[in-house]
Short mmCIF file of C-alpha atoms in Angstrom, two decimals:
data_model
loop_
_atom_site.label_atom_id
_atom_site.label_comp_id
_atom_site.label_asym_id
_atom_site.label_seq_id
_atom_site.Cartn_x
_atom_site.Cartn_y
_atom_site.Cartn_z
CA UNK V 205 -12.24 11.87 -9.37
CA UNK V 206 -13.84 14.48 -11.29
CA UNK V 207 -13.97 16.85 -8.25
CA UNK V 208 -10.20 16.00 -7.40
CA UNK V 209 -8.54 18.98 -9.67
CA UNK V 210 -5.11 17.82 -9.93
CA UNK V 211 -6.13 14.40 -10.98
CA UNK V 212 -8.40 15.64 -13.14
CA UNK V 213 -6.49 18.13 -14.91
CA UNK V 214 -3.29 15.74 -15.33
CA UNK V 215 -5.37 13.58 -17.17
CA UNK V 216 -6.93 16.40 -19.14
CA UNK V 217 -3.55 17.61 -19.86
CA UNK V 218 -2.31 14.40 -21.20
CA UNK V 219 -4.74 14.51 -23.97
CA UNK V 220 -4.91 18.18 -24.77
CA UNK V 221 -1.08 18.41 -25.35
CA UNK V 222 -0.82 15.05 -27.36
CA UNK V 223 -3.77 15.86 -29.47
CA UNK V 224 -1.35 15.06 -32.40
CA UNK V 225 -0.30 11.60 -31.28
CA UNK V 226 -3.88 10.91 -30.09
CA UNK V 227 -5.43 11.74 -33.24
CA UNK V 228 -6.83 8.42 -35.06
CA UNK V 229 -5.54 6.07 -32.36
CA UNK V 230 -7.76 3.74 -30.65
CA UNK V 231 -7.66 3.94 -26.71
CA UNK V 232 -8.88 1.35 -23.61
CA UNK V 233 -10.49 3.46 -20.88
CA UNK V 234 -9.71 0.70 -17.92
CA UNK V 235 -12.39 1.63 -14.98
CA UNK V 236 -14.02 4.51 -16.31
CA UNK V 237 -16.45 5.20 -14.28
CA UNK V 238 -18.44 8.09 -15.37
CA UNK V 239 -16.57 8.25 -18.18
CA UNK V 240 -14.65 11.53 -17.82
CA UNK V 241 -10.85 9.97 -19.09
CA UNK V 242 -12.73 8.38 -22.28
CA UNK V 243 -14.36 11.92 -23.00
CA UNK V 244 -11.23 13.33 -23.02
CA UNK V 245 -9.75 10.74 -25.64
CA UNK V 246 -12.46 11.51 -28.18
CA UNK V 247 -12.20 15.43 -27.61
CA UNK V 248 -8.74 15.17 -28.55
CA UNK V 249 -9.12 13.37 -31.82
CA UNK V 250 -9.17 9.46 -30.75
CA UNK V 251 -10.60 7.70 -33.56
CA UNK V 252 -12.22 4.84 -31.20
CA UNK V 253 -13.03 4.79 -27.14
CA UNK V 254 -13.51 1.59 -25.39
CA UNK V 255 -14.67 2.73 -22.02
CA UNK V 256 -14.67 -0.39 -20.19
CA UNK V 257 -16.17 -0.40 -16.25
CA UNK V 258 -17.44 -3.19 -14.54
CA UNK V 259 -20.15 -1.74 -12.19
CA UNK V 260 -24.03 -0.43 -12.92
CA UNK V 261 -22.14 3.03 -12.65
CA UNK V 262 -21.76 2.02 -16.95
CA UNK V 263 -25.00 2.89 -17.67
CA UNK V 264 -24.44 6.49 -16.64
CA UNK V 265 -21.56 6.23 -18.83
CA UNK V 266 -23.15 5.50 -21.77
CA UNK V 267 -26.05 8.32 -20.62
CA UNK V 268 -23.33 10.46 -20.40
CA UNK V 269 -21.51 10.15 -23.75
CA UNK V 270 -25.01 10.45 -25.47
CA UNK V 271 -25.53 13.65 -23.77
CA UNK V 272 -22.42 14.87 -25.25
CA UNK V 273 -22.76 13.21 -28.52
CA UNK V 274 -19.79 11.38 -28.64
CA UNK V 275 -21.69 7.86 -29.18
CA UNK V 276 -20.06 7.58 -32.51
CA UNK V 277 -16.96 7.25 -31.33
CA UNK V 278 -17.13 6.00 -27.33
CA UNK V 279 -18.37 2.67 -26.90
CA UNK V 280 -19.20 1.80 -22.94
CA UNK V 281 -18.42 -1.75 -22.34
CA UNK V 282 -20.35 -3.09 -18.84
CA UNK V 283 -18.37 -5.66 -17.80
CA UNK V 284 -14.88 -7.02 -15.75
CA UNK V 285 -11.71 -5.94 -18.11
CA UNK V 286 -10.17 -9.62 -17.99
CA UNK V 287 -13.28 -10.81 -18.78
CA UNK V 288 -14.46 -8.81 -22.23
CA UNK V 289 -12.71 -9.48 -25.62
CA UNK V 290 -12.43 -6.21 -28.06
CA UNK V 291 -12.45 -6.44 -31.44
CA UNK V 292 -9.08 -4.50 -32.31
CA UNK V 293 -5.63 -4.28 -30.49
CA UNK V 294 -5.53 -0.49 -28.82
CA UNK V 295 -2.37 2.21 -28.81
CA UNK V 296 -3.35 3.47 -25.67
CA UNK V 297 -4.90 2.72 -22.40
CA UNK V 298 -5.58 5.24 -19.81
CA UNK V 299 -6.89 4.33 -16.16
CA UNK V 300 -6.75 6.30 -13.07
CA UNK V 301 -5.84 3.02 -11.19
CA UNK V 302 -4.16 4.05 -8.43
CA UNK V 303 -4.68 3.95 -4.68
CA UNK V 304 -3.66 4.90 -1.11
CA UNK V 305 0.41 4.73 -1.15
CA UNK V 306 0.04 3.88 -4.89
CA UNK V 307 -1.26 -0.13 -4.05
CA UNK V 308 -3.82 0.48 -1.71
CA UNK V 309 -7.30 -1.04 -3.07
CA UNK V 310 -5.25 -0.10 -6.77
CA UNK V 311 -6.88 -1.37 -9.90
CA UNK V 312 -3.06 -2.58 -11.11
CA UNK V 313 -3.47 -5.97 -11.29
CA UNK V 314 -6.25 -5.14 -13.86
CA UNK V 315 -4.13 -2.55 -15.75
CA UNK V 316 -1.32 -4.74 -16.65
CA UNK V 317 -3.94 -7.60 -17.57
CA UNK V 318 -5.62 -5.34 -20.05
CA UNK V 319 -2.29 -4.08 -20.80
CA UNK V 320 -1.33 -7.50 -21.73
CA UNK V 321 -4.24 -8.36 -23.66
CA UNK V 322 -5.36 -5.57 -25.56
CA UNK V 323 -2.30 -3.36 -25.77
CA UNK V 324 -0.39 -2.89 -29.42
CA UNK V 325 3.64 -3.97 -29.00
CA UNK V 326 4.16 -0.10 -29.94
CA UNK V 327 1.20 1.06 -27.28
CA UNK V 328 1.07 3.57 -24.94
CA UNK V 329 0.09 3.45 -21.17
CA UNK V 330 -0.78 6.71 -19.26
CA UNK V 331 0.09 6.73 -16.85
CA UNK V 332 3.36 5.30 -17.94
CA UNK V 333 5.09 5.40 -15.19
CA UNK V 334 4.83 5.71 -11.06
CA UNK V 335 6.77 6.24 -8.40
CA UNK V 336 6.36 5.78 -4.68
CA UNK V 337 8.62 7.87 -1.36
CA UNK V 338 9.05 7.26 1.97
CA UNK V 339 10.12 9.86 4.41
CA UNK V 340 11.06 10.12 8.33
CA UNK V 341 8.28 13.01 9.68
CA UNK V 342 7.21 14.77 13.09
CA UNK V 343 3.67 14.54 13.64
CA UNK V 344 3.60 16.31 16.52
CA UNK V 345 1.20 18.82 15.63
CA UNK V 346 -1.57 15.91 14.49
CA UNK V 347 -1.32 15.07 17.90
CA UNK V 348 -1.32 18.22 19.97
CA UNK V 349 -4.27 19.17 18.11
CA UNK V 350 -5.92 16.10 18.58
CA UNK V 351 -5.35 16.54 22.45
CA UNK V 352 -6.93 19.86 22.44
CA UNK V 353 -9.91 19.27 20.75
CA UNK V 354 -10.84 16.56 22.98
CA UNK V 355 -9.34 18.47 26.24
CA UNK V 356 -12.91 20.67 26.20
CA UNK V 357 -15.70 18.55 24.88
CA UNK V 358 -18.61 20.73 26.13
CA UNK V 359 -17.17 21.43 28.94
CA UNK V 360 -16.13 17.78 29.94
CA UNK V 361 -11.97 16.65 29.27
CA UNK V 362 -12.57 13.35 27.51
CA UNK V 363 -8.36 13.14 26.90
CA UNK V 364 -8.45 9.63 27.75
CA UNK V 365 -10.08 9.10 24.33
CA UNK V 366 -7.32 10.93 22.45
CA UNK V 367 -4.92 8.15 24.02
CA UNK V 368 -6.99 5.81 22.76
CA UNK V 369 -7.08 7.32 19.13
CA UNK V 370 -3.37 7.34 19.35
CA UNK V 371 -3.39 3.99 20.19
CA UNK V 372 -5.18 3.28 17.04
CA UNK V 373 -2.91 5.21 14.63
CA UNK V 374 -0.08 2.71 15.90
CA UNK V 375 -2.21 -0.50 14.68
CA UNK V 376 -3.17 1.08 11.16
CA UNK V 377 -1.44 4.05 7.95
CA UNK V 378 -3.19 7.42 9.27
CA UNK V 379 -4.40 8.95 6.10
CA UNK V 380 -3.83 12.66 6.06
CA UNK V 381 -2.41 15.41 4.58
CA UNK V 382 0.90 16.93 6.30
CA UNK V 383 2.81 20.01 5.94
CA UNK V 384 6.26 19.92 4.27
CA UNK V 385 7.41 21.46 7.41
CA UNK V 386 6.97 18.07 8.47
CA UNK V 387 9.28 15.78 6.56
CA UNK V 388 12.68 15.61 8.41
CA UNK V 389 14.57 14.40 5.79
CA UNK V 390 14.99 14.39 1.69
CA UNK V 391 12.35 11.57 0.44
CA UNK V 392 13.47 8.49 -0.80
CA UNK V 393 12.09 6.34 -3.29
CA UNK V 394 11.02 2.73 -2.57
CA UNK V 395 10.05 1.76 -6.45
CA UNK V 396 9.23 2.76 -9.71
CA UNK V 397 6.97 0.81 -11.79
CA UNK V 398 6.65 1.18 -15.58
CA UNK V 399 3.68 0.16 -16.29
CA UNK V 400 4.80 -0.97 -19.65
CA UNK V 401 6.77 -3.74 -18.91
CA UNK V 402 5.74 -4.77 -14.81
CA UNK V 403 3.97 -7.83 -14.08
CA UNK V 404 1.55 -9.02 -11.98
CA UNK V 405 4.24 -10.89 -9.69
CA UNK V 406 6.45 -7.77 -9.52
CA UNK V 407 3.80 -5.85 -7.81
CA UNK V 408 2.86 -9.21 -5.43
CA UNK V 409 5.55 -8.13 -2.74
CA UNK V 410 8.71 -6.46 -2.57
CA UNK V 411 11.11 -4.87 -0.22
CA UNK V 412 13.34 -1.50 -0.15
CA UNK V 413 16.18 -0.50 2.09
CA UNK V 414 16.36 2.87 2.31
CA UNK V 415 18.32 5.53 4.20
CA UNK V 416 17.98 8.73 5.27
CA UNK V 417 20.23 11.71 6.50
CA UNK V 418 18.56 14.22 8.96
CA UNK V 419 19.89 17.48 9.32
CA UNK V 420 18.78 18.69 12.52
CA UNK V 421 17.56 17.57 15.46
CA UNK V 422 13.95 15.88 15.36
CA UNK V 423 10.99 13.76 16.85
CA UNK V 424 10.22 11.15 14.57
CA UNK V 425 7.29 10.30 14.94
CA UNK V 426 6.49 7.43 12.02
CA UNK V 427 6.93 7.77 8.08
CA UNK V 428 4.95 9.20 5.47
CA UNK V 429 4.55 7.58 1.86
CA UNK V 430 3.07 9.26 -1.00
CA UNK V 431 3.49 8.73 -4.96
CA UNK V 432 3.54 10.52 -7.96
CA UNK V 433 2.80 9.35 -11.55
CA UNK V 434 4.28 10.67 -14.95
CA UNK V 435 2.64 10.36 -18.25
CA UNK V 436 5.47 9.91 -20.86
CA UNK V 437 5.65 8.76 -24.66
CA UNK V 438 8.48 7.13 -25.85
CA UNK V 439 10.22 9.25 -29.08
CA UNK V 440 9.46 12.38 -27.06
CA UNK V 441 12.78 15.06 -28.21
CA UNK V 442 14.24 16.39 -25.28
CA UNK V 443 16.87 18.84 -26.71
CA UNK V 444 19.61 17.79 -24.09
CA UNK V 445 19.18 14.22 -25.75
CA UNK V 446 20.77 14.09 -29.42
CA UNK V 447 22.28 10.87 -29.24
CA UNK V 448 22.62 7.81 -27.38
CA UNK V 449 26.29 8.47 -26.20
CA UNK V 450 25.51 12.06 -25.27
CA UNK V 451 22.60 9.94 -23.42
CA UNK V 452 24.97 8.25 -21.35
CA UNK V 453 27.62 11.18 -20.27
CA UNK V 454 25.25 13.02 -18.97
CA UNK V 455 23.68 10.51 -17.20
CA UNK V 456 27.26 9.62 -16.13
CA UNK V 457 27.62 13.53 -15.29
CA UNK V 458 24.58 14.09 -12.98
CA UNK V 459 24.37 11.04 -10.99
CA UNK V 460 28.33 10.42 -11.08
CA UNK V 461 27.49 7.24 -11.28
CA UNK V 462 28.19 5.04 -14.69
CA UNK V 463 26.45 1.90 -13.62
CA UNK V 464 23.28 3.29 -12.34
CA UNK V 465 21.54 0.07 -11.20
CA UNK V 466 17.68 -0.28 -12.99
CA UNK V 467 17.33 -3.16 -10.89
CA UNK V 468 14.06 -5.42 -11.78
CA UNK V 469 12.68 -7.44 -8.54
CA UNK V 470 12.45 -9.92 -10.77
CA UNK V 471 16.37 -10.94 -11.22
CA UNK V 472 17.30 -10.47 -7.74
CA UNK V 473 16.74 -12.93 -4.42
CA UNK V 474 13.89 -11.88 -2.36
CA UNK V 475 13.47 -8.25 -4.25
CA UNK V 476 15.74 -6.61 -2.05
CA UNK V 477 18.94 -3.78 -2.69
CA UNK V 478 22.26 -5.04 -1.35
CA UNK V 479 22.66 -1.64 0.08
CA UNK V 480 20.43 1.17 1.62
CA UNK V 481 18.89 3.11 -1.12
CA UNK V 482 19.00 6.91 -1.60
CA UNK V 483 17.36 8.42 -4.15
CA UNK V 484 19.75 7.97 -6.55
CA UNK V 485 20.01 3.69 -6.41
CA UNK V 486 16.44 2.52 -5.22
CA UNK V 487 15.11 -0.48 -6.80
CA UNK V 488 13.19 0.23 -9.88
CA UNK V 489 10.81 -2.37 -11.12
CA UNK V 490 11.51 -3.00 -14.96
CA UNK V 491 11.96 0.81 -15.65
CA UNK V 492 13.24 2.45 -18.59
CA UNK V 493 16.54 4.02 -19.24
CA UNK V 494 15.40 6.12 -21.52
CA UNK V 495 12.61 7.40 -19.18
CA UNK V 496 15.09 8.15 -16.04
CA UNK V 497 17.44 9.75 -18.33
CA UNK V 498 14.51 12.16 -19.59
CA UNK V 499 13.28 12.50 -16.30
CA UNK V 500 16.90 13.49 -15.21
CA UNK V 501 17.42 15.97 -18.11
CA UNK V 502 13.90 17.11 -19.04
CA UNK V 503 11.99 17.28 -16.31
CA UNK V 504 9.56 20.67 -17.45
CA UNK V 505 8.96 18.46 -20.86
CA UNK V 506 7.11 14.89 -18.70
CA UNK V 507 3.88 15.55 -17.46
CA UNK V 508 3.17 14.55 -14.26
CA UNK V 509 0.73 13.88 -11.31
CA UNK V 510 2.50 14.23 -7.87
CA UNK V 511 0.56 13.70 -4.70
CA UNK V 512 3.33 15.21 -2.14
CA UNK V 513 3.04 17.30 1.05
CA UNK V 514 4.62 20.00 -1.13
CA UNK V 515 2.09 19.21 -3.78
CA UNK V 516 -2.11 20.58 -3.93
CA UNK V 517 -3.51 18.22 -2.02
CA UNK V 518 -5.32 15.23 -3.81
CA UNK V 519 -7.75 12.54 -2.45
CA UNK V 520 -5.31 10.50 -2.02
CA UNK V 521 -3.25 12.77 0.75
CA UNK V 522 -0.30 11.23 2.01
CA UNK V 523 -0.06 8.14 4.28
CA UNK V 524 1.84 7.75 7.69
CA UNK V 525 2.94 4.91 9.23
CA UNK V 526 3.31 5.40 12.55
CA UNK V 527 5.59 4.12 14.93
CA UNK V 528 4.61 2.50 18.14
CA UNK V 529 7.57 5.27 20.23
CA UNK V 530 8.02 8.79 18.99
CA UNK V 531 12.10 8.52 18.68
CA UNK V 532 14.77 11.48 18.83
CA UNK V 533 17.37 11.63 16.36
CA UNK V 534 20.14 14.25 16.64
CA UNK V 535 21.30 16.72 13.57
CA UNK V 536 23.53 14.86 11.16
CA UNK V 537 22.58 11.49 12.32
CA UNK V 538 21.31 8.84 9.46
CA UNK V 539 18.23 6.25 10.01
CA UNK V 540 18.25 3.18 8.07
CA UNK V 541 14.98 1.23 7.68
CA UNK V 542 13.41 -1.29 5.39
CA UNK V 543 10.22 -1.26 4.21
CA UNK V 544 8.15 -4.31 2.98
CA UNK V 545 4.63 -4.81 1.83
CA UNK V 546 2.85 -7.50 0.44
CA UNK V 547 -0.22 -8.38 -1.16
CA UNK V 548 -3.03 -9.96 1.49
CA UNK V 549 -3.92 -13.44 0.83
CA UNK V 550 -7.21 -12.44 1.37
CA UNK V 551 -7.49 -9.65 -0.75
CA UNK V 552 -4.68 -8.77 -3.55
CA UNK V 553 -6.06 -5.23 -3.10
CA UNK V 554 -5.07 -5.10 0.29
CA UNK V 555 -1.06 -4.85 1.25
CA UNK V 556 0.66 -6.31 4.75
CA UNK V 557 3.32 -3.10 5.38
CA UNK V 558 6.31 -4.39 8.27
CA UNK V 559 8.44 -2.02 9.13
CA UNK V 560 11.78 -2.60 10.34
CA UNK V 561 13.78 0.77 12.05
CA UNK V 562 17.59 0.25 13.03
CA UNK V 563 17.82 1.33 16.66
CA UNK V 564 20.91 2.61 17.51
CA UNK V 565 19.88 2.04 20.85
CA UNK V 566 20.13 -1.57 21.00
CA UNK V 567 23.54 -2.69 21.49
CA UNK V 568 23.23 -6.10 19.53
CA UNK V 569 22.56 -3.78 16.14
CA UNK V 570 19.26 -5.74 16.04
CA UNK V 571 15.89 -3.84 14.27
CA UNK V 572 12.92 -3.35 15.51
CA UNK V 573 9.75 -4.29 13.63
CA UNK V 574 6.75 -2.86 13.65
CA UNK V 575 3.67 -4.55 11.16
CA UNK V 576 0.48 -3.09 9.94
CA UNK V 577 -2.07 -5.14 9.13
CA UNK V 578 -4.71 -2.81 8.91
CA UNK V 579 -5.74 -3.31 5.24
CA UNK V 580 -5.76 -7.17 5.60
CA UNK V 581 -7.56 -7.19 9.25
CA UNK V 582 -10.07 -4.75 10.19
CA UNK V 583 -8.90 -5.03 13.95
CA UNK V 584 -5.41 -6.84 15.56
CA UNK V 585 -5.10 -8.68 18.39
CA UNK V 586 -3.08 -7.15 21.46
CA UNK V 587 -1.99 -8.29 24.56
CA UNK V 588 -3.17 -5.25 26.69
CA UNK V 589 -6.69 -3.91 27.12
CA UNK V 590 -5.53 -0.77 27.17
CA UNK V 591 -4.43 -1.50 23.58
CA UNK V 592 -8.08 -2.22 21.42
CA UNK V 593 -9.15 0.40 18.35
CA UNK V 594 -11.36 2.59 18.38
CA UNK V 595 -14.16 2.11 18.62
CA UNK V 596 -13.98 -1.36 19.85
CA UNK V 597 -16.62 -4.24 19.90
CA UNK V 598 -15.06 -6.74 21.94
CA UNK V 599 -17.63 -5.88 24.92
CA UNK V 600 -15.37 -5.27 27.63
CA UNK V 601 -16.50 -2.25 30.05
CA UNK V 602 -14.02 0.42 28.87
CA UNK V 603 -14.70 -0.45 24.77
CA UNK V 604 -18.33 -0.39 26.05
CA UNK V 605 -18.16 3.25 27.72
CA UNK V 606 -15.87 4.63 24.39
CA UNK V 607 -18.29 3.49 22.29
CA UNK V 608 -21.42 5.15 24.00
CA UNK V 609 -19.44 7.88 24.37
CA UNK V 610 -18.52 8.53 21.02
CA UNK V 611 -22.09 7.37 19.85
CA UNK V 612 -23.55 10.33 22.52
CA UNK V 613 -20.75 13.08 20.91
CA UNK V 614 -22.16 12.12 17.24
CA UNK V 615 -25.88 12.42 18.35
CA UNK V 616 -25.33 15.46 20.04
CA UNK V 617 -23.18 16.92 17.25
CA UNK V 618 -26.20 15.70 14.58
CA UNK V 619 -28.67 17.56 17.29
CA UNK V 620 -26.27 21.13 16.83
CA UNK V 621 -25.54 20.65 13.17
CA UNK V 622 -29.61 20.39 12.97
CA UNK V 623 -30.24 23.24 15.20
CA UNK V 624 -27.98 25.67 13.07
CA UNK V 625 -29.19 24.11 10.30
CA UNK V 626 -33.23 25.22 11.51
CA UNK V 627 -31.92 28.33 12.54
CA UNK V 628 -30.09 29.36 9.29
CA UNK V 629 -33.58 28.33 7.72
CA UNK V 630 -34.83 30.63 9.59
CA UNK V 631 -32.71 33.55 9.12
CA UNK V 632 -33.10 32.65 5.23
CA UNK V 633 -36.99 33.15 5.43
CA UNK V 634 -37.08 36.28 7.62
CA UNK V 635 -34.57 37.86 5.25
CA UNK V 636 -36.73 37.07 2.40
CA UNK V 637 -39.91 38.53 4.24
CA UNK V 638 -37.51 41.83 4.74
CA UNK V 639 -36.53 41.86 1.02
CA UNK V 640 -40.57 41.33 0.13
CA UNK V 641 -41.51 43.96 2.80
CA UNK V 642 -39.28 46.44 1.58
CA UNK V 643 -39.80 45.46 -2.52
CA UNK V 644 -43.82 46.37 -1.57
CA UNK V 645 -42.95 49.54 0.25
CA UNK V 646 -40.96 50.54 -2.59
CA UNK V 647 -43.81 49.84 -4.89
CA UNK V 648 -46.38 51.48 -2.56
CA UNK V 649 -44.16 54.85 -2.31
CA UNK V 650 -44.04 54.36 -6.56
CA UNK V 651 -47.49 54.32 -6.68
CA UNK V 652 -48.17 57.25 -4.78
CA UNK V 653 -45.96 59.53 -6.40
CA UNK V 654 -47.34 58.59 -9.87
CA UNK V 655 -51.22 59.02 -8.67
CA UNK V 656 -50.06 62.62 -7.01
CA UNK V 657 -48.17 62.97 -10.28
CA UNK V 658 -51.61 62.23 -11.90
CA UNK V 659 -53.60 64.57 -9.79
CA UNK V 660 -51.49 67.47 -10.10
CA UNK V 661 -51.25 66.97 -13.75
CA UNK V 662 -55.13 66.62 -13.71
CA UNK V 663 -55.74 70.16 -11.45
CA UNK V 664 -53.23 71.79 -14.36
CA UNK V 665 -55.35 70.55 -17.34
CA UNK V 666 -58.34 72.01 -15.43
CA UNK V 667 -57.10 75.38 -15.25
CA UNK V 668 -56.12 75.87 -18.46
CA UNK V 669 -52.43 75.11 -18.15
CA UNK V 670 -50.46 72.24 -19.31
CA UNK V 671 -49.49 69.36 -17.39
CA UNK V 672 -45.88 68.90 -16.24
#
């Protein structure tokens, strides 16, 4: 994290320009790793830091607060968050929780159990909110590029394994950052969580219905998914907000809509929208009125974290989904799909994404459905050969020859990365001979001059005259 800039500096951020409302407040550090988030709480005034992280990565913590000598004030707690008791409720608690597409391998769960334990009714959570967008995008470009660079593999045209790492882009989220040149049509959000007030069962599974209007003609080639997270305290003044009724006009005024639906998963059958949503009626998960009406008003006055193509890229890039056929859509033409995901049974970290694209194409109106299970299964099963990741271990011939193939590339790329490696060694010590070569001639020519100096000055004294 501490390497990730934008991450970094949003959390920095948080604390620098709330130093008032920080000051003398007691705040959970959920995770904290190396202890960066907690650092920043007592720098801006906290009056107590409970830096709580449950692997050996908590004794450099607490090396690290002593080396800054804020010991007085950070206490590092070693140990699982649901499993520690503190000995005071806290008023805020910060945690960098979030993962791939928000859920992926998120700490969450843990969040809103700390939340729920430790948190004062009048508390704080920063983030405080998050949102998460889905848009239709071309990824042609990943793909011709991929195609070229294995087209000339020393010499050799090893395409056949760019088909193959196609293949396996269909059966799992590619992880990668895109160009906005890329998205095809205005992002829509699936959810918004505020992490005040969501549960553990909110976040278990849900479904969105969203739709999308593209403009001009395009290859769709799957759908990217990114999130962005806002850090907002409750009493903030946003000048455009002087009273409740005012409140509601404008709200009223800029989505023309006087029954915007904050729609909690919890009160509706199977978490889904009646309708498709656009950005302005997706389902929210037990968000705050007040916060969307802020958002909506005073945008420049909530701080936020936003992990967009549009955005400097982050660790957490953007992920695509991508769809087993690239399909065309013409200008002006709208593409309805519904997204699902829900927590592996395996691993609640993990999430089962299906899906489901309305082909105009099929006569019957039916959808197609395409699953990942990617980050519940480290491999599917398919019916064709043709059809394995890669690599593969199943042992058949052609997952054999891939694999010692790809095995040979990485050798032989470790042999050239060595080589270069030797030879910039090289280079480094003959420059430094030069540099010494040229230091002692430079010495050497000093030298001379001042002994000539000496024995001119010397020849002067002895006839009579005096030296120069």
């Amino acid at each position: 994290m501490i390497k990730d800039w934008p991450r970094t500096a949003a959390y920095r951020n948080f604390f620098e320009n709330n130093r008032d409302f920080v000051k003398g407040k007691v705040v959970l550090d959920v995770g904290a790793g190396t202890g960066i988030l907690s650092l920043f709480a007592a720098t801006a005034g906290a009056r107590k830091v409970y830096a709580v992280e449950a692997s050996s990565v908590a004794c450099l913590c607490q090396e690290i607060v002593e080396e800054n000598h804020l010991e007085n004030i950070i206490e590092v707690v070693h140990g699982v968050v649901e499993d520690i008791s503190l000995p005071e409720k806290v008023d805020i608690i910060v945690s960098e929780w979030m993962g791939f597409y928000l859920l992926h391998e998120s700490m969450l769960d843990s969040v809103i159990i700390a939340r729920d334990k430790f948190l004062a009714q009048d508390g704080v959570m920063a983030p405080s909110h998050a949102t998460l967008y889905l848009a239709p995008v071309d990824m042609s470009d990943h793909f011709q590029e991929r195609a070229e660079e294995w087209s000339n593999i020393f010499g050799y045209d090893l395409s056949p394994l760019a088909s193959q790492l196609n293949i396996a882009d269909v059966s799992k989220p590619l992880i990668k950052c895109i160009k906005s040149a890329a998205v095809k049509a205005e992002p829509q959000t699936v959810f918004t969580l505020d992490l005040k007030t969501v549960t553990v069962d909110d976040v278990r599974s849900f479904t969105s219905s969203l739709l999308f209007s593209v403009q001009q003609d395009s290859k769709i080639f799957g759908f990217a998914a990114w999130f962005d997270v806002y850090f907002y305290i409750e009493g903030n003044k946003c000048k455009e907000m002087t009273s409740t009724a005012m409140n509601r006009e404008s709200l009223e005024k800029n989505t023309g809509d006087s029954n915007t639906d904050y729609l909690s998963p919890s009160s509706k059958n199977n978490k889904l929208t009646e309708k498709p949503s656009t950005s302005k009626d997706s389902p929210t998960v037990n968000n705050s009125k007040i916060f969307q009406e802020f958002l909506q008003l005073c945008p420049a006055q909530i701080l936020s974290l936003k992990t967009g193509p549009q955005d400097p890229p982050t660790h957490w890039k953007q992920t695509i989904i991508i769809l087993p056929q690239a399909i065309l859509v013409e200008g002006g033409t709208e593409v309805y799909c519904r997204l699902s995901m829900a927590q592996s049974p395996e691993n609640k970290r993990h999430y089962n994404i299906t899906l489901k694209l309305d082909d105009d194409s099929n006569e019957d109106g039916s959808c197609e459905e395409f699953e990942d299970s990617s980050y519940s299964a480290n491999t599917l099963d398919f019916e064709e050969p043709t059809d394995h990741p890669v690599p593969c271990c199943c042992g058949s011939d052609r997952c054999v020859l891939i694999s010692t193939l790809i095995k040979k590339m990485d050798d032989e790329e470790k042999l050239m990365q060595d080589e270069v490696d030797s030879i910039q060694q090289e280079v480094q010590i003959e420059t430094h001979q030069q540099l010494n070569a040229e230091i002692t001639k430079d010495w050497q020519l000093d030298s001379s001059k001042s002994s000539q100096s000496l024995e001119d000055d010397s020849n002067l004294i002895e006839d009579g005259l005096p030296p120069s």
